[in-house]
Structures are given as structure tokens and as C-alpha cells.
PDB file of C-alpha atoms in Angstrom:
ATOM      1  CA  UNK A   1     116.903 113.855  66.515  1.00 43.00           C
ATOM      2  CA  UNK A   2     113.772 112.865  68.522  1.00 39.00           C
ATOM      3  CA  UNK A   3     115.926 110.348  70.409  1.00 39.00           C
ATOM      4  CA  UNK A   4     118.530 113.069  71.109  1.00 40.00           C
ATOM      5  CA  UNK A   5     116.262 115.337  72.577  1.00 41.00           C
ATOM      6  CA  UNK A   6     114.423 112.707  74.640  1.00 39.00           C
ATOM      7  CA  UNK A   7     117.802 111.573  76.078  1.00 35.00           C
ATOM      8  CA  UNK A   8     118.504 115.567  76.528  1.00 40.00           C
ATOM      9  CA  UNK A   9     115.239 116.055  78.714  1.00 39.00           C
ATOM     10  CA  UNK A  10     116.227 112.944  80.654  1.00 41.00           C
ATOM     11  CA  UNK A  11     119.334 114.328  81.573  1.00 40.00           C
ATOM     12  CA  UNK A  12     117.778 117.771  82.318  1.00 41.00           C
ATOM     13  CA  UNK A  13     115.424 115.915  84.647  1.00 42.00           C
ATOM     14  CA  UNK A  14     118.010 114.176  86.428  1.00 44.00           C
ATOM     15  CA  UNK A  15     120.191 117.431  86.585  1.00 44.00           C
ATOM     16  CA  UNK A  16     123.290 115.595  86.284  1.00 45.00           C
ATOM     17  CA  UNK A  17     123.165 113.640  89.517  1.00 47.00           C
ATOM     18  CA  UNK A  18     123.345 109.993  90.282  1.00 47.00           C
ATOM     19  CA  UNK A  19     119.644 108.842  89.414  1.00 49.00           C
ATOM     20  CA  UNK A  20     119.763 105.489  91.360  1.00 62.00           C
ATOM     21  CA  UNK A  21     120.592 106.040  95.041  1.00 76.00           C
ATOM     22  CA  UNK A  22     119.524 109.330  96.954  1.00 88.00           C
ATOM     23  CA  UNK A  23     122.211 111.143  99.067  1.00 89.00           C
ATOM     24  CA  UNK A  24     121.468 109.786 102.502  1.00 92.00           C
ATOM     25  CA  UNK A  25     120.895 106.100 101.161  1.00 92.00           C
ATOM     26  CA  UNK A  26     124.175 106.386  99.365  1.00 93.00           C
ATOM     27  CA  UNK A  27     126.062 107.877 102.404  1.00 93.00           C
ATOM     28  CA  UNK A  28     124.689 105.040 104.696  1.00 93.00           C
ATOM     29  CA  UNK A  29     125.932 102.426 101.979  1.00 93.00           C
ATOM     30  CA  UNK A  30     129.506 104.173 101.973  1.00 93.00           C
ATOM     31  CA  UNK A  31     129.499 104.260 105.804  1.00 94.00           C
ATOM     32  CA  UNK A  32     128.591 100.364 106.031  1.00 93.00           C
ATOM     33  CA  UNK A  33     131.351  99.790 103.404  1.00 93.00           C
ATOM     34  CA  UNK A  34     133.953 101.926 105.610  1.00 92.00           C
ATOM     35  CA  UNK A  35     133.241 100.339 109.004  1.00 91.00           C
ATOM     36  CA  UNK A  36     132.701  96.564 107.736  1.00 90.00           C
ATOM     37  CA  UNK A  37     134.784  96.195 104.696  1.00 87.00           C
ATOM     38  CA  UNK A  38     138.473  96.509 106.550  1.00 85.00           C
ATOM     39  CA  UNK A  39     137.227  93.564 109.041  1.00 81.00           C
ATOM     40  CA  UNK A  40     136.120  91.326 106.325  1.00 82.00           C
ATOM     41  CA  UNK A  41     138.870  92.043 103.710  1.00 80.00           C
ATOM     42  CA  UNK A  42     142.015  92.421 105.857  1.00 74.00           C
ATOM     43  CA  UNK A  43     143.581  89.263 107.257  1.00 68.00           C
ATOM     44  CA  UNK A  44     143.246  88.853 111.183  1.00 68.00           C
ATOM     45  CA  UNK A  45     146.784  88.912 113.114  1.00 69.00           C
ATOM     46  CA  UNK A  46     148.447  85.880 113.293  1.00 72.00           C
ATOM     47  CA  UNK A  47     148.232  84.192 116.534  1.00 69.00           C
ATOM     48  CA  UNK A  48     151.209  83.413 118.886  1.00 71.00           C
ATOM     49  CA  UNK A  49     153.174  80.264 118.017  1.00 75.00           C
ATOM     50  CA  UNK A  50     151.203  77.028 119.227  1.00 70.00           C
ATOM     51  CA  UNK A  51     148.093  78.600 119.950  1.00 70.00           C
ATOM     52  CA  UNK A  52     144.744  78.217 117.691  1.00 70.00           C
ATOM     53  CA  UNK A  53     143.661  81.078 115.596  1.00 67.00           C
ATOM     54  CA  UNK A  54     141.487  83.446 117.577  1.00 64.00           C
ATOM     55  CA  UNK A  55     138.455  85.123 115.761  1.00 67.00           C
ATOM     56  CA  UNK A  56     137.966  88.706 115.447  1.00 68.00           C
ATOM     57  CA  UNK A  57     136.327  90.293 118.561  1.00 70.00           C
ATOM     58  CA  UNK A  58     132.858  91.773 117.940  1.00 71.00           C
ATOM     59  CA  UNK A  59     132.763  95.358 116.655  1.00 77.00           C
ATOM     60  CA  UNK A  60     132.592  98.068 119.115  1.00 77.00           C
ATOM     61  CA  UNK A  61     129.591  99.432 117.111  1.00 84.00           C
ATOM     62  CA  UNK A  62     127.448  96.236 116.922  1.00 84.00           C
ATOM     63  CA  UNK A  63     124.547  95.836 119.231  1.00 85.00           C
ATOM     64  CA  UNK A  64     125.410  93.659 121.875  1.00 81.00           C
ATOM     65  CA  UNK A  65     122.535  93.848 124.733  1.00 79.00           C
ATOM     66  CA  UNK A  66     125.090  92.407 127.390  1.00 76.00           C
ATOM     67  CA  UNK A  67     127.553  95.153 126.679  1.00 76.00           C
ATOM     68  CA  UNK A  68     124.962  97.780 126.651  1.00 77.00           C
ATOM     69  CA  UNK A  69     123.332  96.561 129.983  1.00 74.00           C
ATOM     70  CA  UNK A  70     126.816  96.324 131.542  1.00 77.00           C
ATOM     71  CA  UNK A  71     128.459  99.441 130.332  1.00 76.00           C
ATOM     72  CA  UNK A  72     125.674 101.525 129.089  1.00 81.00           C
ATOM     73  CA  UNK A  73     127.125 101.975 125.579  1.00 81.00           C
ATOM     74  CA  UNK A  74     123.881 103.471 124.307  1.00 87.00           C
ATOM     75  CA  UNK A  75     125.635 104.447 120.822  1.00 88.00           C
ATOM     76  CA  UNK A  76     125.139 100.793 119.927  1.00 88.00           C
ATOM     77  CA  UNK A  77     121.505 101.166 119.666  1.00 91.00           C
ATOM     78  CA  UNK A  78     122.127 103.217 116.422  1.00 93.00           C
ATOM     79  CA  UNK A  79     125.568 102.234 115.189  1.00 92.00           C
ATOM     80  CA  UNK A  80     124.619  98.571 114.588  1.00 93.00           C
ATOM     81  CA  UNK A  81     123.036  99.495 111.394  1.00 94.00           C
ATOM     82  CA  UNK A  82     126.700  99.920 109.790  1.00 93.00           C
ATOM     83  CA  UNK A  83     128.088  96.629 111.158  1.00 92.00           C
ATOM     84  CA  UNK A  84     128.290  93.622 108.957  1.00 92.00           C
ATOM     85  CA  UNK A  85     130.504  90.493 109.936  1.00 86.00           C
ATOM     86  CA  UNK A  86     130.080  88.445 106.916  1.00 87.00           C
ATOM     87  CA  UNK A  87     130.599  89.185 102.979  1.00 88.00           C
ATOM     88  CA  UNK A  88     127.323  87.980 101.866  1.00 90.00           C
ATOM     89  CA  UNK A  89     125.517  89.948 104.573  1.00 91.00           C
ATOM     90  CA  UNK A  90     127.330  92.979 103.422  1.00 91.00           C
ATOM     91  CA  UNK A  91     126.374  92.530 100.132  1.00 93.00           C
ATOM     92  CA  UNK A  92     122.792  91.691 100.822  1.00 92.00           C
ATOM     93  CA  UNK A  93     122.738  94.786 103.140  1.00 92.00           C
ATOM     94  CA  UNK A  94     124.079  97.180 100.199  1.00 93.00           C
ATOM     95  CA  UNK A  95     121.497  95.850  97.947  1.00 92.00           C
ATOM     96  CA  UNK A  96     118.881  96.364 100.819  1.00 93.00           C
ATOM     97  CA  UNK A  97     119.974  99.961 101.122  1.00 93.00           C
ATOM     98  CA  UNK A  98     119.879 100.651  97.458  1.00 91.00           C
ATOM     99  CA  UNK A  99     116.209  99.273  97.162  1.00 89.00           C
ATOM    100  CA  UNK A 100     114.419  99.882 100.306  1.00 90.00           C
ATOM    101  CA  UNK A 101     116.106 102.942 101.707  1.00 92.00           C
ATOM    102  CA  UNK A 102     116.556 104.506  98.394  1.00 91.00           C
ATOM    103  CA  UNK A 103     112.737 104.167  97.529  1.00 90.00           C
ATOM    104  CA  UNK A 104     111.525 105.348 100.767  1.00 92.00           C
ATOM    105  CA  UNK A 105     114.020 108.571 100.688  1.00 92.00           C
ATOM    106  CA  UNK A 106     112.321 109.220  97.327  1.00 91.00           C
ATOM    107  CA  UNK A 107     109.062 109.394  98.847  1.00 90.00           C
ATOM    108  CA  UNK A 108     109.876 111.415 102.018  1.00 91.00           C
ATOM    109  CA  UNK A 109     112.928 113.321 101.186  1.00 91.00           C
ATOM    110  CA  UNK A 110     116.359 113.242 102.313  1.00 92.00           C
ATOM    111  CA  UNK A 111     116.081 115.233 105.768  1.00 93.00           C
ATOM    112  CA  UNK A 112     113.023 112.880 106.945  1.00 93.00           C
ATOM    113  CA  UNK A 113     114.865 109.654 105.747  1.00 94.00           C
ATOM    114  CA  UNK A 114     117.743 110.495 107.841  1.00 94.00           C
ATOM    115  CA  UNK A 115     115.568 111.151 110.713  1.00 94.00           C
ATOM    116  CA  UNK A 116     113.478 108.040 110.399  1.00 94.00           C
ATOM    117  CA  UNK A 117     116.542 106.040 109.749  1.00 95.00           C
ATOM    118  CA  UNK A 118     117.788 106.954 113.309  1.00 95.00           C
ATOM    119  CA  UNK A 119     114.343 106.657 114.793  1.00 94.00           C
ATOM    120  CA  UNK A 120     113.737 103.156 113.368  1.00 95.00           C
ATOM    121  CA  UNK A 121     117.133 102.120 114.398  1.00 95.00           C
ATOM    122  CA  UNK A 122     116.786 103.320 117.851  1.00 95.00           C
ATOM    123  CA  UNK A 123     113.275 101.744 118.480  1.00 95.00           C
ATOM    124  CA  UNK A 124     113.869  98.660 116.928  1.00 94.00           C
ATOM    125  CA  UNK A 125     117.156  98.060 118.702  1.00 93.00           C
ATOM    126  CA  UNK A 126     115.423  98.921 121.967  1.00 93.00           C
ATOM    127  CA  UNK A 127     112.400  96.460 121.458  1.00 94.00           C
ATOM    128  CA  UNK A 128     115.023  93.741 120.606  1.00 93.00           C
ATOM    129  CA  UNK A 129     116.839  94.394 123.821  1.00 91.00           C
ATOM    130  CA  UNK A 130     113.722  94.190 125.830  1.00 91.00           C
ATOM    131  CA  UNK A 131     112.506  90.851 124.024  1.00 91.00           C
ATOM    132  CA  UNK A 132     115.860  89.540 124.255  1.00 88.00           C
ATOM    133  CA  UNK A 133     116.074  89.953 127.841  1.00 86.00           C
ATOM    134  CA  UNK A 134     112.776  88.460 128.484  1.00 88.00           C
ATOM    135  CA  UNK A 135     113.860  85.463 126.160  1.00 84.00           C
ATOM    136  CA  UNK A 136     117.030  85.194 128.344  1.00 79.00           C
ATOM    137  CA  UNK A 137     115.397  85.359 131.609  1.00 82.00           C
ATOM    138  CA  UNK A 138     112.869  82.499 130.391  1.00 81.00           C
ATOM    139  CA  UNK A 139     115.766  80.325 129.880  1.00 75.00           C
ATOM    140  CA  UNK A 140     115.322  79.970 126.078  1.00 74.00           C
ATOM    141  CA  UNK A 141     118.707  80.558 125.240  1.00 69.00           C
ATOM    142  CA  UNK A 142     120.628  83.288 123.152  1.00 73.00           C
ATOM    143  CA  UNK A 143     119.388  84.898 119.981  1.00 81.00           C
ATOM    144  CA  UNK A 144     121.383  86.439 117.216  1.00 82.00           C
ATOM    145  CA  UNK A 145     122.585  89.781 117.835  1.00 84.00           C
ATOM    146  CA  UNK A 146     121.395  92.508 115.278  1.00 88.00           C
ATOM    147  CA  UNK A 147     123.650  93.552 112.544  1.00 89.00           C
ATOM    148  CA  UNK A 148     123.165  95.777 109.489  1.00 92.00           C
ATOM    149  CA  UNK A 149     120.437  97.891 107.916  1.00 95.00           C
ATOM    150  CA  UNK A 150     117.859  95.224 107.736  1.00 95.00           C
ATOM    151  CA  UNK A 151     115.623  96.013 110.909  1.00 95.00           C
ATOM    152  CA  UNK A 152     115.477  99.608 109.542  1.00 96.00           C
ATOM    153  CA  UNK A 153     114.687  98.371 105.973  1.00 95.00           C
ATOM    154  CA  UNK A 154     111.799  96.149 107.395  1.00 95.00           C
ATOM    155  CA  UNK A 155     110.469  99.249 109.362  1.00 95.00           C
ATOM    156  CA  UNK A 156     110.503 101.387 106.170  1.00 94.00           C
ATOM    157  CA  UNK A 157     108.913  98.629 104.467  1.00 92.00           C
ATOM    158  CA  UNK A 158     106.338  98.211 107.234  1.00 92.00           C
ATOM    159  CA  UNK A 159     105.354 101.891 106.823  1.00 92.00           C
ATOM    160  CA  UNK A 160     105.213 101.533 103.115  1.00 89.00           C
ATOM    161  CA  UNK A 161     102.708  98.747 102.972  1.00 88.00           C
ATOM    162  CA  UNK A 162     100.301 100.267 105.469  1.00 88.00           C
ATOM    163  CA  UNK A 163     100.093 103.560 103.503  1.00 83.00           C
ATOM    164  CA  UNK A 164     100.419 102.265  99.901  1.00 80.00           C
ATOM    165  CA  UNK A 165      97.223 102.820  97.913  1.00 75.00           C
ATOM    166  CA  UNK A 166      98.106  99.822  95.655  1.00 76.00           C
ATOM    167  CA  UNK A 167      95.792  96.751  96.457  1.00 76.00           C
ATOM    168  CA  UNK A 168      97.911  94.370  94.413  1.00 77.00           C
ATOM    169  CA  UNK A 169     101.547  94.377  93.176  1.00 75.00           C
ATOM    170  CA  UNK A 170     103.985  92.156  91.183  1.00 70.00           C
ATOM    171  CA  UNK A 171     106.375  90.015  93.128  1.00 69.00           C
ATOM    172  CA  UNK A 172     108.916  88.252  90.423  1.00 70.00           C
ATOM    173  CA  UNK A 173     106.230  88.600  87.837  1.00 74.00           C
ATOM    174  CA  UNK A 174     103.313  87.036  89.949  1.00 76.00           C
ATOM    175  CA  UNK A 175     100.484  89.356  91.233  1.00 79.00           C
ATOM    176  CA  UNK A 176     100.383  89.258  94.881  1.00 79.00           C
ATOM    177  CA  UNK A 177      98.555  91.283  97.396  1.00 82.00           C
ATOM    178  CA  UNK A 178     100.629  94.256  98.523  1.00 79.00           C
ATOM    179  CA  UNK A 179     100.093  93.387 102.426  1.00 82.00           C
ATOM    180  CA  UNK A 180     101.703  90.084 101.904  1.00 87.00           C
ATOM    181  CA  UNK A 181     105.356  91.366 100.516  1.00 87.00           C
ATOM    182  CA  UNK A 182     106.541  92.302 103.904  1.00 88.00           C
ATOM    183  CA  UNK A 183     105.979  88.714 105.330  1.00 90.00           C
ATOM    184  CA  UNK A 184     107.474  87.183 102.298  1.00 90.00           C
ATOM    185  CA  UNK A 185     110.364  88.989 102.466  1.00 91.00           C
ATOM    186  CA  UNK A 186     110.699  88.535 106.411  1.00 91.00           C
ATOM    187  CA  UNK A 187     110.827  84.873 105.545  1.00 91.00           C
ATOM    188  CA  UNK A 188     113.530  85.379 103.016  1.00 90.00           C
ATOM    189  CA  UNK A 189     115.656  87.395 105.414  1.00 90.00           C
ATOM    190  CA  UNK A 190     116.107  84.240 107.554  1.00 89.00           C
ATOM    191  CA  UNK A 191     118.636  83.038 104.845  1.00 88.00           C
ATOM    192  CA  UNK A 192     120.928  85.997 105.145  1.00 89.00           C
ATOM    193  CA  UNK A 193     123.993  85.047 106.958  1.00 86.00           C
ATOM    194  CA  UNK A 194     124.249  86.656 110.523  1.00 83.00           C
ATOM    195  CA  UNK A 195     120.905  88.232 110.307  1.00 86.00           C
ATOM    196  CA  UNK A 196     118.766  88.607 113.421  1.00 89.00           C
ATOM    197  CA  UNK A 197     115.305  87.402 112.651  1.00 91.00           C
ATOM    198  CA  UNK A 198     114.075  88.740 115.903  1.00 91.00           C
ATOM    199  CA  UNK A 199     115.202  92.160 114.965  1.00 93.00           C
ATOM    200  CA  UNK A 200     113.652  91.957 111.755  1.00 94.00           C
ATOM    201  CA  UNK A 201     110.431  91.504 113.437  1.00 94.00           C
ATOM    202  CA  UNK A 202     111.102  94.195 115.608  1.00 95.00           C
ATOM    203  CA  UNK A 203     111.761  96.358 112.890  1.00 95.00           C
ATOM    204  CA  UNK A 204     108.568  95.620 110.947  1.00 95.00           C
ATOM    205  CA  UNK A 205     106.447  95.891 113.882  1.00 95.00           C
ATOM    206  CA  UNK A 206     107.823  99.456 114.601  1.00 95.00           C
ATOM    207  CA  UNK A 207     107.289 100.128 111.125  1.00 94.00           C
ATOM    208  CA  UNK A 208     103.581  99.075 111.029  1.00 93.00           C
ATOM    209  CA  UNK A 209     102.862 100.831 114.534  1.00 92.00           C
ATOM    210  CA  UNK A 210     104.372 104.337 112.895  1.00 91.00           C
ATOM    211  CA  UNK A 211     102.429 103.385 109.670  1.00 89.00           C
ATOM    212  CA  UNK A 212      99.226 103.345 111.721  1.00 89.00           C
ATOM    213  CA  UNK A 213      99.764 106.541 112.995  1.00 85.00           C
ATOM    214  CA  UNK A 214     100.365 105.586 116.804  1.00 85.00           C
ATOM    215  CA  UNK A 215     103.677 107.477 116.826  1.00 78.00           C
ATOM    216  CA  UNK A 216     102.828 110.730 114.969  1.00 73.00           C
ATOM    217  CA  UNK A 217     104.375 112.669 117.794  1.00 76.00           C
ATOM    218  CA  UNK A 218     107.762 111.389 116.477  1.00 77.00           C
ATOM    219  CA  UNK A 219     107.062 112.499 112.999  1.00 83.00           C
ATOM    220  CA  UNK A 220     108.977 115.365 111.438  1.00 85.00           C
ATOM    221  CA  UNK A 221     106.659 118.161 109.707  1.00 85.00           C
ATOM    222  CA  UNK A 222     107.148 119.331 106.065  1.00 86.00           C
ATOM    223  CA  UNK A 223     107.971 122.771 107.326  1.00 87.00           C
ATOM    224  CA  UNK A 224     110.670 121.526 109.615  1.00 90.00           C
ATOM    225  CA  UNK A 225     112.246 119.437 106.981  1.00 88.00           C
ATOM    226  CA  UNK A 226     112.280 122.625 104.641  1.00 90.00           C
ATOM    227  CA  UNK A 227     114.078 124.519 107.204  1.00 90.00           C
ATOM    228  CA  UNK A 228     116.553 121.617 107.918  1.00 91.00           C
ATOM    229  CA  UNK A 229     117.288 121.511 104.010  1.00 88.00           C
ATOM    230  CA  UNK A 230     119.131 124.770 104.384  1.00 89.00           C
ATOM    231  CA  UNK A 231     121.169 123.853 107.359  1.00 88.00           C
ATOM    232  CA  UNK A 232     124.453 122.007 107.534  1.00 88.00           C
ATOM    233  CA  UNK A 233     125.126 119.050 106.282  1.00 87.00           C
ATOM    234  CA  UNK A 234     121.762 118.881 104.292  1.00 89.00           C
ATOM    235  CA  UNK A 235     122.783 122.316 102.726  1.00 87.00           C
ATOM    236  CA  UNK A 236     126.269 120.425 101.593  1.00 88.00           C
ATOM    237  CA  UNK A 237     124.540 117.536 100.265  1.00 87.00           C
ATOM    238  CA  UNK A 238     122.090 119.470  98.441  1.00 86.00           C
ATOM    239  CA  UNK A 239     124.900 121.372  96.773  1.00 87.00           C
ATOM    240  CA  UNK A 240     126.833 118.069  95.777  1.00 83.00           C
ATOM    241  CA  UNK A 241     125.875 117.538  92.239  1.00 80.00           C
ATOM    242  CA  UNK A 242     126.967 114.253  92.044  1.00 81.00           C
ATOM    243  CA  UNK A 243     124.507 113.093  94.732  1.00 83.00           C
ATOM    244  CA  UNK A 244     120.607 112.924  94.303  1.00 88.00           C
ATOM    245  CA  UNK A 245     119.361 114.972  97.037  1.00 89.00           C
ATOM    246  CA  UNK A 246     115.513 114.610  97.511  1.00 89.00           C
ATOM    247  CA  UNK A 247     113.784 117.679  98.547  1.00 86.00           C
ATOM    248  CA  UNK A 248     111.716 118.095 101.807  1.00 81.00           C
ATOM    249  CA  UNK A 249     108.995 119.582  99.833  1.00 84.00           C
ATOM    250  CA  UNK A 250     106.191 117.194  98.670  1.00 83.00           C
ATOM    251  CA  UNK A 251     105.389 119.656  95.683  1.00 84.00           C
ATOM    252  CA  UNK A 252     108.883 119.781  94.474  1.00 82.00           C
ATOM    253  CA  UNK A 253     109.199 115.864  94.864  1.00 80.00           C
ATOM    254  CA  UNK A 254     106.028 115.522  92.692  1.00 81.00           C
ATOM    255  CA  UNK A 255     107.534 118.016  89.977  1.00 81.00           C
ATOM    256  CA  UNK A 256     110.725 116.281  89.669  1.00 73.00           C
ATOM    257  CA  UNK A 257     108.823 112.793  89.199  1.00 73.00           C
ATOM    258  CA  UNK A 258     106.321 114.299  86.663  1.00 79.00           C
ATOM    259  CA  UNK A 259     109.555 115.764  84.813  1.00 75.00           C
ATOM    260  CA  UNK A 260     111.128 112.329  84.998  1.00 70.00           C
ATOM    261  CA  UNK A 261     108.034 110.664  83.795  1.00 67.00           C
ATOM    262  CA  UNK A 262     107.717 112.936  80.984  1.00 71.00           C
ATOM    263  CA  UNK A 263     111.313 112.442  79.975  1.00 66.00           C
ATOM    264  CA  UNK A 264     110.761 108.623  80.034  1.00 64.00           C
ATOM    265  CA  UNK A 265     107.770 109.066  78.018  1.00 62.00           C
ATOM    266  CA  UNK A 266     109.415 111.162  75.493  1.00 72.00           C
ATOM    267  CA  UNK A 267     112.213 108.582  75.254  1.00 69.00           C
ATOM    268  CA  UNK A 268     109.785 105.555  74.775  1.00 67.00           C
ATOM    269  CA  UNK A 269     107.852 107.789  72.097  1.00 67.00           C
ATOM    270  CA  UNK A 270     111.447 108.377  70.075  1.00 65.00           C
ATOM    271  CA  UNK A 271     112.083 104.871  70.437  1.00 65.00           C
ATOM    272  CA  UNK A 272     108.571 103.788  69.006  1.00 60.00           C
ATOM    273  CA  UNK A 273     109.087 106.551  66.258  1.00 66.00           C
ATOM    274  CA  UNK A 274     112.514 105.240  65.439  1.00 57.00           C
ATOM    275  CA  UNK A 275     111.168 101.654  65.089  1.00 56.00           C
ATOM    276  CA  UNK A 276     108.301 102.669  62.903  1.00 59.00           C
ATOM    277  CA  UNK A 277     110.624 104.729  60.686  1.00 58.00           C
ATOM    278  CA  UNK A 278     113.107 101.912  60.422  1.00 56.00           C
ATOM    279  CA  UNK A 279     110.163  99.462  59.539  1.00 57.00           C
ATOM    280  CA  UNK A 280     108.909 101.901  57.015  1.00 60.00           C
ATOM    281  CA  UNK A 281     112.322 102.259  55.349  1.00 56.00           C
ATOM    282  CA  UNK A 282     112.774  98.380  55.305  1.00 60.00           C
ATOM    283  CA  UNK A 283     109.394  98.105  53.629  1.00 60.00           C
ATOM    284  CA  UNK A 284     110.215 101.022  51.159  1.00 62.00           C
ATOM    285  CA  UNK A 285     113.537  98.885  50.033  1.00 64.00           C
ATOM    286  CA  UNK A 286     111.428  95.815  49.804  1.00 61.00           C
ATOM    287  CA  UNK A 287     109.223  97.374  47.588  1.00 62.00           C
ATOM    288  CA  UNK A 288     111.946  99.028  45.502  1.00 61.00           C
ATOM    289  CA  UNK A 289     113.666  95.594  45.175  1.00 58.00           C
ATOM    290  CA  UNK A 290     110.338  93.604  44.083  1.00 59.00           C
ATOM    291  CA  UNK A 291     110.026  96.650  41.471  1.00 56.00           C
ATOM    292  CA  UNK A 292     113.400  96.148  40.234  1.00 57.00           C
ATOM    293  CA  UNK A 293     113.015  92.245  40.025  1.00 57.00           C
ATOM    294  CA  UNK A 294     109.944  92.662  38.113  1.00 52.00           C
ATOM    295  CA  UNK A 295     111.530  95.132  35.674  1.00 54.00           C
ATOM    296  CA  UNK A 296     114.259  92.668  35.109  1.00 57.00           C
ATOM    297  CA  UNK A 297     111.938  89.900  34.143  1.00 56.00           C
ATOM    298  CA  UNK A 298     110.032  91.898  31.758  1.00 48.00           C
ATOM    299  CA  UNK A 299     113.569  92.886  30.175  1.00 55.00           C
ATOM    300  CA  UNK A 300     114.408  89.178  30.115  1.00 59.00           C
ATOM    301  CA  UNK A 301     111.085  88.241  28.306  1.00 53.00           C
ATOM    302  CA  UNK A 302     111.197  91.054  25.874  1.00 50.00           C
ATOM    303  CA  UNK A 303     114.720  90.014  24.899  1.00 49.00           C
ATOM    304  CA  UNK A 304     113.743  86.296  24.484  1.00 48.00           C
ATOM    305  CA  UNK A 305     110.668  87.584  22.206  1.00 42.00           C
ATOM    306  CA  UNK A 306     112.938  89.734  20.290  1.00 44.00           C
ATOM    307  CA  UNK A 307     115.260  86.806  19.730  1.00 44.00           C
ATOM    308  CA  UNK A 308     112.581  84.630  18.575  1.00 40.00           C
TER     309      UNK A 308
END
């Protein structure tokens, strides 16, 4: 009964919505799949007879500095976060969206998360184009073009690492300083296929700049976020019960976290109580078994005495 009540409380706290991925993060992952999966899963068109196979051309949404400078295709400064050209990079991108973007959205709300996703994507790409141009002018050769959500995730990670109150945290069970985590993950991103290390550095730098308060004029106040909560498309996302919409109100977010914490505590208490009840029942059965064995022994002794 207690366990059932705790589960019901957890379901009530979650409101029947998906508790893992908030609304904007879920839509970002869905758009990434819709944009990138067809290019990765569908076979390329066969080449003409006698000619070698030609690889697919770069996506029109990817950030290509040459195309940006030549044709002024400014949409590439944002749309590149949806483009993946390798199956492993797509899988890594989905995990990164779930882990980092989801956590960031839970802390700032769906409206502000959407706003910062666009801002971080734009300025990370702008800084990358500037550094790539200087790199090319210096004659150092080309660099990998940015693809996927990773630069934005590093910007969000940079903000969180600057503003967190935790001194130390666990990294794969090992306690480390919270300020070291971004640099460890930046090194790990080197091994993701077709990921631009320079763009990840740009994203982390933008996150540090914002976290230190130097870009406060790009911020979105809570009052504006609350107004946008009632406007399209956020009002539609808010009414979608299958999505976990995060309010722009910090008080409402704290209340939701408090309810979830209480539900988890009730569930853990119910599990602990159930374990103790099971242990008590086991000990009682053991004592009853010992008592019955003692009675059997006494009966056998009495019978043997009577026989003698």
C-alpha cells in the first residue's frame, strides 16, 4: 500500500508527462533526426556507369564558412546544430542533447532554453568563422566545419560550471573539482567523429563569457519568459501533456523539484519499509520453524522414554 501510494505520488508530480527529456530538448533531438537520418540511412544514388562513386554533397544547413562568406547564407549560423554526417556523431549528439540540454532546460525553463540555444549557436558559429578565417589567412590549412549540437552544449556547460555552487562533483565515481569537468569533456569530444574541436572551444568560451555576466544584455528576463510561456508556440507545447514543459517561473520550477523530491523520498521510504517488513516476516518464519523443530525433538524424546 505504501509503495503504491509513493508511485502514485511520483506520477502525480510528473503529471503523466515524459520525465526524462524536456520539451525543447526533445524537439531539438527530433529535428536532428529528421534532418540527418535520411542522409545517413538512405543509400546514395548510383553513379553513372564507369565512374567512381561520388560522396554526398555537404548539407545546405551545415556551417561552411566559405559558403557563408560567398553567398551570405546566414541561416547556416544556427541550422548547423541539427546536421550530423556520421552515425556515431548523431548518436553522440542525441545523448548530449538529452544529458546537457535537458539539464539546462530544467534549470532555466523551456522559453529561456530555446532563446539561449539560438544565441549560443549564433555566437559560437560567429566566433568560429572569425577564427577559421584568421587561421586560413595565416596559412595553417583547413579545420573541421562545425556539425551538431556539441558547441551549444559546451556553452551551456560553461555557464553551469561558472554559476554552480558545488565545489566538487563525481565524475564516473571519482570526486573532482567542478571547474575541471568542462575541460575533461572537451578533451573527450576530440574522439567524436566529425566534430570540430575549434567550434567546441568557441562554444565553451561563449558559455564562460555569459556565465561571468559579460553578456547580460543578451539575457531574457523572467517576466518576459513568463509572457512568452502564454504565446505560440510555447503555449502549444505547454498544453501537450506528453511533453515535459518547464515553466519560466523559478518559483514554479522549485515547487516541481520539491514535489519530485518528496515523491522520490516517499518511494524510497516505502521500499525501505517493505524491505524491513520482509525481513521481519522472514525472522518470524525462522523462529516458528525453530519452535516446531524443538517441539518435534521433545516429542521424540518423550516417545523414546515411554518406550523404555
